[in-house]
XYZ file of C-alpha atoms in Angstrom:
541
model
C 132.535 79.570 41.115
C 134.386 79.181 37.752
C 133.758 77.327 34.812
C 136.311 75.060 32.553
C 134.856 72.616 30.486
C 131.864 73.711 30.900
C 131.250 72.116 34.304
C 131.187 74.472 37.354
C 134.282 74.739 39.889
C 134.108 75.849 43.543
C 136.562 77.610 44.486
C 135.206 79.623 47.344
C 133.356 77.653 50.666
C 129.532 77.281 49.743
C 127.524 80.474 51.563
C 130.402 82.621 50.843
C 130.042 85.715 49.071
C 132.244 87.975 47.064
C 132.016 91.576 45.704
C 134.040 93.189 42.769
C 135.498 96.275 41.073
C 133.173 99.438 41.343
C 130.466 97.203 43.140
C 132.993 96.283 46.195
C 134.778 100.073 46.139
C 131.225 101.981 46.295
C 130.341 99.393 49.044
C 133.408 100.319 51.147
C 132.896 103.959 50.581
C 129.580 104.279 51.643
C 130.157 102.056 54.974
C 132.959 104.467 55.890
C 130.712 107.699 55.010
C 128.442 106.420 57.322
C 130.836 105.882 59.909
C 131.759 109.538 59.656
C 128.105 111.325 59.111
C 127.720 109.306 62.826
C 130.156 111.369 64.557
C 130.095 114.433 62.589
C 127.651 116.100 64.469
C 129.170 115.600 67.758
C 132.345 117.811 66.682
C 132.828 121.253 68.865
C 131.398 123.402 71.440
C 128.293 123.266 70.396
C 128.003 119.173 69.242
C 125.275 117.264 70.041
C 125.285 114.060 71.911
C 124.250 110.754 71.295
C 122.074 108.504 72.927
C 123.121 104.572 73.155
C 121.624 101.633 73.950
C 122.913 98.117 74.044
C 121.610 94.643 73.929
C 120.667 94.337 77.715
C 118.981 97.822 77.572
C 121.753 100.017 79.354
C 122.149 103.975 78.166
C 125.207 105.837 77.513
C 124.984 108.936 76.821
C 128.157 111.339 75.148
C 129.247 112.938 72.424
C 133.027 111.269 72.907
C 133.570 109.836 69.246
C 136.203 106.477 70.549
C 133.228 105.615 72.849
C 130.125 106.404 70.290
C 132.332 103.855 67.796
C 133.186 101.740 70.475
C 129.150 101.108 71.317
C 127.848 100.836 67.935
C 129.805 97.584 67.097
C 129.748 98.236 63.446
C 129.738 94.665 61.255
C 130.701 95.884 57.948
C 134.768 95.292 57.253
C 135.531 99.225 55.727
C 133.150 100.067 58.563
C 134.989 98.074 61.340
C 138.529 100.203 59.769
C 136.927 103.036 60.792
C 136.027 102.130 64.352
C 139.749 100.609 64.730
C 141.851 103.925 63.561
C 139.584 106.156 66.038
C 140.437 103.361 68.516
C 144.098 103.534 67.556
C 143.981 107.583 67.905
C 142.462 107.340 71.105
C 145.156 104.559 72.615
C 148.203 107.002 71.187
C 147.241 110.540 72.096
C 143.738 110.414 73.687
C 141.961 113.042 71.679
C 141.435 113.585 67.863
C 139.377 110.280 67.542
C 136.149 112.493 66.598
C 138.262 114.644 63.809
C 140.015 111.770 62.499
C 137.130 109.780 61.653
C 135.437 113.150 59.966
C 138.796 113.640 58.259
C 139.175 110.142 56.673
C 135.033 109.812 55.822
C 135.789 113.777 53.855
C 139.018 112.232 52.302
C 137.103 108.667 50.742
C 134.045 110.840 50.017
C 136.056 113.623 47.370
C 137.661 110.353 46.525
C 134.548 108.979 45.512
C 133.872 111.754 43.110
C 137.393 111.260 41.377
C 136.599 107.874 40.828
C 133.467 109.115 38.761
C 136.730 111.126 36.817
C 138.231 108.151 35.463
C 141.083 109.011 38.102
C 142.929 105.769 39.489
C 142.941 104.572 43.651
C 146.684 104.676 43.050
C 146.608 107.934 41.464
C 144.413 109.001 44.316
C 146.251 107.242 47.015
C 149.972 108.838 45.846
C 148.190 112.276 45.672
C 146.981 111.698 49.461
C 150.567 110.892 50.525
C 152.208 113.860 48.897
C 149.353 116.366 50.497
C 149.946 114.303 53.646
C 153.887 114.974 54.017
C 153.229 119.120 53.173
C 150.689 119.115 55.509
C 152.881 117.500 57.972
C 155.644 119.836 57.074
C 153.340 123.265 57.352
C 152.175 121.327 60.830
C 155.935 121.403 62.256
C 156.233 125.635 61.421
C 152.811 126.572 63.249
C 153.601 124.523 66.355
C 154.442 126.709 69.276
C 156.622 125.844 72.085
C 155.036 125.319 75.568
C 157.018 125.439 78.488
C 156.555 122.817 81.142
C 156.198 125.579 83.726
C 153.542 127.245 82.135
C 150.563 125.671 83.962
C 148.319 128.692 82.759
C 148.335 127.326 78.945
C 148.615 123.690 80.161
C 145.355 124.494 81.654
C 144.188 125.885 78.757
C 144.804 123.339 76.654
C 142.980 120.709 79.043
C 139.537 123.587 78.978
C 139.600 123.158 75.235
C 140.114 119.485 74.999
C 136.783 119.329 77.549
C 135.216 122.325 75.903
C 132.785 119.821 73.985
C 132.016 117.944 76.622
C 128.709 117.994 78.789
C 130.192 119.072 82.187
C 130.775 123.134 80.885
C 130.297 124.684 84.515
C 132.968 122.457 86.060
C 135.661 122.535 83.272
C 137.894 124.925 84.881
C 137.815 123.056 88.137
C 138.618 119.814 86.583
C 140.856 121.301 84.374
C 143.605 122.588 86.921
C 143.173 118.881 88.262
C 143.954 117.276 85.054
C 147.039 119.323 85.132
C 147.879 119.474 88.832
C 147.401 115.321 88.079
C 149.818 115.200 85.341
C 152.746 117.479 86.634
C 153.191 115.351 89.796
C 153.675 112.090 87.647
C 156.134 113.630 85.237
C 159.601 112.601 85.601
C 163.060 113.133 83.405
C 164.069 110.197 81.491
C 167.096 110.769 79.827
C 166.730 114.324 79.177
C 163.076 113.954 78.326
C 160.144 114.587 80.444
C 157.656 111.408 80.730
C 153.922 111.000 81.987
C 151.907 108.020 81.665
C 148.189 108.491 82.296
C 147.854 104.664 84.091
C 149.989 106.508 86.564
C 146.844 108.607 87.371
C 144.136 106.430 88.866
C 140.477 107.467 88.359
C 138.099 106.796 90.882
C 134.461 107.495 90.130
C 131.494 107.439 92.473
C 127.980 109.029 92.118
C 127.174 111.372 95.308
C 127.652 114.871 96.247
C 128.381 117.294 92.888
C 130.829 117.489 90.670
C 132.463 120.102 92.395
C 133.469 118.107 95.000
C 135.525 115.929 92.848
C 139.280 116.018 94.242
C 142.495 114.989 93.982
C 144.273 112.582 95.946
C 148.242 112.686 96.723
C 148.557 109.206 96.571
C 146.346 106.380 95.660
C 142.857 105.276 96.584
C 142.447 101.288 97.410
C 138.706 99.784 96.465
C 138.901 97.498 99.667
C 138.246 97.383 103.483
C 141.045 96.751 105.895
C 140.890 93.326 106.949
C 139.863 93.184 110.574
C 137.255 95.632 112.779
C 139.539 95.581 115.546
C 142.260 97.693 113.596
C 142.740 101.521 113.208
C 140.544 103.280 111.017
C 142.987 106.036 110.450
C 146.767 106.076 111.011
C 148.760 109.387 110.595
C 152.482 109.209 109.520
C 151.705 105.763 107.992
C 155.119 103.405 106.862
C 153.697 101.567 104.296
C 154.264 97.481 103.636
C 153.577 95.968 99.937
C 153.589 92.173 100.116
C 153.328 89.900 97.270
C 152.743 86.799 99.835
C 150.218 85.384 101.575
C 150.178 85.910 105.709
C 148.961 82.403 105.988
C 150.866 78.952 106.289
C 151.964 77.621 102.705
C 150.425 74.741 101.914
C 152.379 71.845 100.637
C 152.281 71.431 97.060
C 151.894 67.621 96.869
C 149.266 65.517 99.063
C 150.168 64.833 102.526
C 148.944 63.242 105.698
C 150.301 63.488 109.462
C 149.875 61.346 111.675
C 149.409 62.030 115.331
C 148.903 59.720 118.290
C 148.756 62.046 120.953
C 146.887 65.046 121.626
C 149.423 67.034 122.798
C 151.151 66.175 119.450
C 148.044 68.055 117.927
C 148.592 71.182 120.537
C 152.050 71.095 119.739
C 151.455 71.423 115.721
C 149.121 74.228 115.968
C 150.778 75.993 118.113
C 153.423 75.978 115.853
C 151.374 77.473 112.557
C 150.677 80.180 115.229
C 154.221 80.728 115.796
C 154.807 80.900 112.484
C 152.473 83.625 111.793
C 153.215 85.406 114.703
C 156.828 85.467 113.378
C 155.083 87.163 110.379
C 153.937 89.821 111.692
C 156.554 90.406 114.075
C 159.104 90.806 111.118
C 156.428 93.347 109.795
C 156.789 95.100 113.254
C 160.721 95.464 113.168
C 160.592 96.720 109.937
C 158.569 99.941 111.380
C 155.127 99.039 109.314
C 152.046 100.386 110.890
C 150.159 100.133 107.070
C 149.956 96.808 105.314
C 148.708 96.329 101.585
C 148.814 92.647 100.821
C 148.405 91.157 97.033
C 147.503 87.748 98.890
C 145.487 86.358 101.621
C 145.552 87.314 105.261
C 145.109 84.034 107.849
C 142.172 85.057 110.226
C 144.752 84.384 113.456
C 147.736 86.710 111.616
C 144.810 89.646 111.614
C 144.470 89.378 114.819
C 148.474 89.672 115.579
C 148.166 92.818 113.404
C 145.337 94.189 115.446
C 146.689 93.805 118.730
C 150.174 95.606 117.560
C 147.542 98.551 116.124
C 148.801 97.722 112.204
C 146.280 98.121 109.729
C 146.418 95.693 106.643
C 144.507 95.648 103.691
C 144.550 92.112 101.325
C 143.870 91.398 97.887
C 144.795 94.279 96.364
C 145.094 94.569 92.820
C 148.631 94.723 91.638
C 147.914 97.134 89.386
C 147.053 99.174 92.573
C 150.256 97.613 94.447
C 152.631 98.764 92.013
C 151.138 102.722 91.857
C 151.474 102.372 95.471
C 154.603 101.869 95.444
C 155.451 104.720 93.393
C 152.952 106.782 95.394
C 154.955 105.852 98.565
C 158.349 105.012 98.039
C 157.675 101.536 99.162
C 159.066 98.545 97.406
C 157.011 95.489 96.991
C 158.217 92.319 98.493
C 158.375 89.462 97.405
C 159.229 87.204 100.856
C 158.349 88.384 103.854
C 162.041 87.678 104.881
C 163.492 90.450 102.529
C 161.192 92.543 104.330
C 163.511 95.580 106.327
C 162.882 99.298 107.117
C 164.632 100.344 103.716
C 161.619 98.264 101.894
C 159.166 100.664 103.634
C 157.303 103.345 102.045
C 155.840 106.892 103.731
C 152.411 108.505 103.681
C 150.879 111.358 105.489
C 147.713 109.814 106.109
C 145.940 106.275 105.794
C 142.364 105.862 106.342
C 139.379 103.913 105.754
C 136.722 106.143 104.137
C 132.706 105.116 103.397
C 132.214 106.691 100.359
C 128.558 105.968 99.291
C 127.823 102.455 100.181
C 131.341 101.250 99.502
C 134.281 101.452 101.963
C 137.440 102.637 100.347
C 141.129 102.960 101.886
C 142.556 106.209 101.152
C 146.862 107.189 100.681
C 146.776 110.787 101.278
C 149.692 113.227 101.904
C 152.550 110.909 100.448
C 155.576 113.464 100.241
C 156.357 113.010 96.206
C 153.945 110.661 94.623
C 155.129 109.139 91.502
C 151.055 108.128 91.359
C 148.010 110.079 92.422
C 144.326 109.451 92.025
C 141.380 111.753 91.543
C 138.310 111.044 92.993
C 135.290 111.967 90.857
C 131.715 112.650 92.534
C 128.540 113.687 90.714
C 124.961 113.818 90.990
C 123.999 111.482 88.516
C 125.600 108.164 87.218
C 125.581 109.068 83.671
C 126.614 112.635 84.491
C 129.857 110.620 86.513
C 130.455 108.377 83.367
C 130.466 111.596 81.364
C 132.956 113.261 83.840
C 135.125 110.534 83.425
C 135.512 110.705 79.902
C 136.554 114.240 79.783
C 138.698 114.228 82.196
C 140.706 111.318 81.031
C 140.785 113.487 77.097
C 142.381 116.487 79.787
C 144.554 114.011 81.428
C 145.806 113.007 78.014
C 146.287 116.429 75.770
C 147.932 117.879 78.479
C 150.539 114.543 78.664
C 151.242 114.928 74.740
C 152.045 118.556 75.671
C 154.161 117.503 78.523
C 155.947 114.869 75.864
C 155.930 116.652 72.320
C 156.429 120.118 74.268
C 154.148 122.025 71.078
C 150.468 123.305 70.339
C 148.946 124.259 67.888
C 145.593 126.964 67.518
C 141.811 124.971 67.520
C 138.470 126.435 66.212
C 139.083 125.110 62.874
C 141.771 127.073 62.062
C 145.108 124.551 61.881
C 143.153 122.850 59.233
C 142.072 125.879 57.144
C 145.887 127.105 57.071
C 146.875 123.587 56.043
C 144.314 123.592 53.133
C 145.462 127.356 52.578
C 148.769 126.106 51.875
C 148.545 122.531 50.008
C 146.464 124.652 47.301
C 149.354 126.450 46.328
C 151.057 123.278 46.724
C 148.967 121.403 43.989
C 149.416 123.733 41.311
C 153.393 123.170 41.676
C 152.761 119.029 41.686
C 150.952 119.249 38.655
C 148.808 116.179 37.070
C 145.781 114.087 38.030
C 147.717 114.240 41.404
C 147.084 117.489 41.706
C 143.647 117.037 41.646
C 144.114 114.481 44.948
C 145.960 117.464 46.593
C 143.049 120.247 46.073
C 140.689 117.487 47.148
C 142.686 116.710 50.428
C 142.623 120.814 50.976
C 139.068 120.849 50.549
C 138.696 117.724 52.767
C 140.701 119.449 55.684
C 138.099 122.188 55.454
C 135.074 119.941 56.705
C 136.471 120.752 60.221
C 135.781 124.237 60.635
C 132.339 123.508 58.035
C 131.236 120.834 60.576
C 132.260 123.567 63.513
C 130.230 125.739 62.102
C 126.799 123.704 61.418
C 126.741 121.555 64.654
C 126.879 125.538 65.919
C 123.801 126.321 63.182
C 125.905 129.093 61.794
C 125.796 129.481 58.003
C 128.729 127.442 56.669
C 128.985 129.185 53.079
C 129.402 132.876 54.933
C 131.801 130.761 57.968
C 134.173 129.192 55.212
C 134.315 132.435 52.858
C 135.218 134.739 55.959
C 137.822 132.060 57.180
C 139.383 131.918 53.480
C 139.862 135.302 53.817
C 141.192 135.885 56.893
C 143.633 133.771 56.398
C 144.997 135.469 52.952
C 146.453 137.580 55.478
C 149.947 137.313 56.775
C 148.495 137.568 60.337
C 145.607 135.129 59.796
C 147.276 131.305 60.558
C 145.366 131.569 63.857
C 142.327 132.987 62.944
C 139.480 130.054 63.496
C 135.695 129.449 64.347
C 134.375 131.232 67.194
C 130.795 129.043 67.524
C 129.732 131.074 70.535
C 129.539 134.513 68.521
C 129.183 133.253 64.935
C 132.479 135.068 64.158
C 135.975 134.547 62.878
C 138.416 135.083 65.826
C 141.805 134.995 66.807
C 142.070 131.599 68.525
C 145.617 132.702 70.002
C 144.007 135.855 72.035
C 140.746 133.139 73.236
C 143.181 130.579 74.583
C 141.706 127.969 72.274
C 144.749 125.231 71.554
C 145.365 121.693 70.725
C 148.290 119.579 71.296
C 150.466 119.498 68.302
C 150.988 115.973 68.227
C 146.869 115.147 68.084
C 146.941 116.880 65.093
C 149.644 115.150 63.422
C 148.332 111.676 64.092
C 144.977 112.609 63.329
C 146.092 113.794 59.622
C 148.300 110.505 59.234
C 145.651 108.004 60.669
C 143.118 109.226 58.651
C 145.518 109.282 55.267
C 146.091 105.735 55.775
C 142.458 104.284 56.663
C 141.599 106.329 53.147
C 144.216 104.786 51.629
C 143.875 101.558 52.801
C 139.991 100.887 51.699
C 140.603 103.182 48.451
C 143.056 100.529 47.668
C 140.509 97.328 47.927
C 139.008 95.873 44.784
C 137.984 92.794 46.432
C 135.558 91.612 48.911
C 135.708 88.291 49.798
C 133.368 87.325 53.077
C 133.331 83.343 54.338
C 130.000 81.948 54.874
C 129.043 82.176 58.102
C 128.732 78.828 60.664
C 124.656 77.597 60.546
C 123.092 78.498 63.526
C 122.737 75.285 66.150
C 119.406 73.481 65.735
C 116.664 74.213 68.502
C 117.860 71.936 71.302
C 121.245 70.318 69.984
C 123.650 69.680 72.331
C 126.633 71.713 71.724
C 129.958 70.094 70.369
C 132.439 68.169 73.182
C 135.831 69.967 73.442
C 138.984 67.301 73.877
């Protein structure tokens, strides 16, 4: 509301609300420590989890920071920033989301205490940037190479990216899956290997132990086949994809036929019968003995399959239908015309599994899947969900590996030779900006600190040892060791990070900093009235 004339003006809808200067910059701050202090405590080895509960009572249980974010659905708008870069860290490389929240709450937090200094968000915000692009530049010299062949550090690097997750007795196992997983869906584009983790499809059902989870060389379809009187199990299976419906097409406007005699009738069903027959015969000649369908099956086609001993499968996912197809070989088709022996896919084994209470089809064998699946079992539902979530953080650091081809060494100690090296940086920069760059060192250092106190080891002694063993020309890889309180090579304990996590982990968090350090300004609408007790609600035209 303004005033001219001495008469009040509204300029903003009544209800809304508006916050200013210091008021809306301490408001922002403290939402996005918050955020941070949430997930701090999860970091490591040693983190603890976190217990959820939503609105219609269900638990979750983790200490996975995109999914503790993702369940808290945070209302404030600095808050909501937060949420949205772990999100965006998550989508992009698939780990980091826990250390780039920490990061960016440490970075607005020393900000807040140059703001007490009379130091300017721009000031602050330029000194960020400048930190950011050294640290990014020190990043690109400690990377190491990893060879695409060298399955003993990919597996490493998929252990430590579970290492802080609750399933520590199966890690190894799962591990070599994650990586088995991932080498079979890389392929060369253009010089460059590729993996995409959608290619890997993640089946989970509670049963058996965790141990028994497996991996599948091909794909595993959530459906029944279509008919009891069909194989259950079919070795040396030619696959069929369809994208069309076994049935008679319907006509797409209204029609009537009209028939005077019943052998007219006879005549026209026996004709949709011929028609389908023709169907599956074409499937026949083509050498299919497997059929996955997208569509619908007509009850009288099933039973042509059947009595030619072809199993089919329908309404399948095409999600599903196209990793088949690169788990097979097979193309899908479009027309059951264009369908011909050079459409067909291979696989070693097809068969109808009960696993639990649900009937599943499994792909096995297929000669060089483009797509496999791995099959995750567990005592405990939670315990499954938990699985699940690690596995898909191996799955993913070992495909930025695979992609960016570089590590980098974990326990903290990346971040304390980053800090080691943007202090000497500072005091060439100069300025209040220096300032921003000592802060942003010190800020990199709450990774090994909160390492160190979720592991209820004495921080002080933790961050004055790792200061000084990394004065040494020898020391860039020297980091937390939470299971023996000591400062360790992180090289000679196998404990490394994708290179690439790191890197968008440091940026994401630089801008989310940047980008609430920046607002001066809070302006929220008013919010609709609730409906009244028993009001109808509004027609829609």
């Amino acid at each position: 509301m303004a005033m001219a004339t001495g008469k009040p003006i509204l300029i903003l809808k009544e209800g809304s609300s508006r916050s200013r200067g210091k008021e809306a910059q301490r408001q922002n701050l403290t939402a996005a420590k918050v955020i941070a202090e949430v997930v701090r405590s999860t970091l490591g080895p040693k983190g603890m989890d976190k217990m959820l509960v939503d609105t219609i009572g269900d638990i979750t249980i983790t200490n996975d920071g995109a999914t503790i974010l993702d369940e808290i659905e945070a209302q404030h708008p600095a808050a909501k920033l937060m949420v949205n870069v772990a999100k965006t860290q998550d989508k992009e490389v698939g780990d980091g989301t826990t250390t780039v929240v920490i990061l960016a709450g440490e970075l607005l937090k020393k900000a807040e205490d140059m703001l007490d200094l009379e130091i300017h968000p721009t000031t602050i915000t330029a000194g960020y940037k400048k930190a950011e692009g050294k640290a990014l530049a020190t990043l690109e010299k400690l990377a190491v190479p990893v060879s695409f062949e060298d399955t003993k550090t990919l597996t490493d690097i998929a252990t430590t990216a579970m290492r802080s997750k609750g399933i520590e007795f199966y890690r190894s196992a799962l591990a070599e899956l994650a990586v088995e997983a991932v080498r079979r869906v890389t392929e060369t584009r253009d010089g460059k290997r590729y993996a995409d983790v959608e290619d890997i499809q993640v089946i989970k059902k509670p049963g058996k132990s965790l141990a028994e989870t497996e991996l599948i060389k091909g794909l595993i379809i959530d459906k029944e086949v279509v008919n009891p009187g069909m194989p259950k199990r079919v070795l040396n299976a030619k696959v069929a994809l369809l994208d069309c419906a076994l049935e008679v097409e319907k006509t797409e406007f209204s029609a009537e036929i009209r028939i005077k005699d019943p052998t007219q009738m006879r005549a026209f069903m026996d004709e949709e019968t011929r028609m389908l027959k023709d169907m599956v015969e074409k499937v026949k000649t083509a050498g299919a003995n497997v059929v996955f369908c997208q569509k619908g099956i007509d009850d009288t086609a099933q039973f042509f399959l059947a009595k030619e001993g072809i199993v089919a499968v329908r309404r399948a996912k095409k999600s599903d239908m196209e990793k088949l197809a690169k788990a097979t070989g097979a193309k899908v088709v479009t027309n059951i015309e264009d369908l011909d022996e050079n459409e067909v896919g291979e696989a070693g084994l097809v068969e109808e599994k009960k696993i639990g209470e649900d009937k599943m089809v499994f792909v096995e064998n297929c000669k060089d899947p483009r797509a496999v699946a791995i099959l995750i079992r567990g005592g405990l539902e939670r315990a499954v969900d938990e699985a699940e979530r690690s596995l898909h953080d191996a799955l993913c650091v070992v495909i930025d590996v695979v992609k960016d081809g570089r590590i980098v060494y974990g326990g903290g100690s990346t971040e304390s030779e980053l800090a080691k090296e943007l202090k000497h940086y500072a005091s060439q920069v100069g300025g209040r900006e220096q300032i921003a760059i000592e802060t942003f060192a010190q800020a990199l250092e709450a990774i090994p600190q909160a390492l160190a106190e979720n592991a209820g080891l004495d921080p002080i002694d933790i961050m004055v040892a790792l200061r000084s063993a990394h004065e040494k020309p020898e020391g860039a890889s020297m980091g937390v060791n939470v299971f023996t309180g000591k400062i360790e090579d992180m090289r000679e304990l196998k404990v490394l990070e994708p290179a690439i996590v790191k890197k968008r982990a440091l940026s994401s968090a630089v801008e989310v900093a940047s980008m609430i350090l920046r607002v001066d300004d809070v302006l929220v609408a008013a919010k609709p009235p609730p409906p009244r007790p028993g009001a109808k609600p509004p027609m829609e035209y």
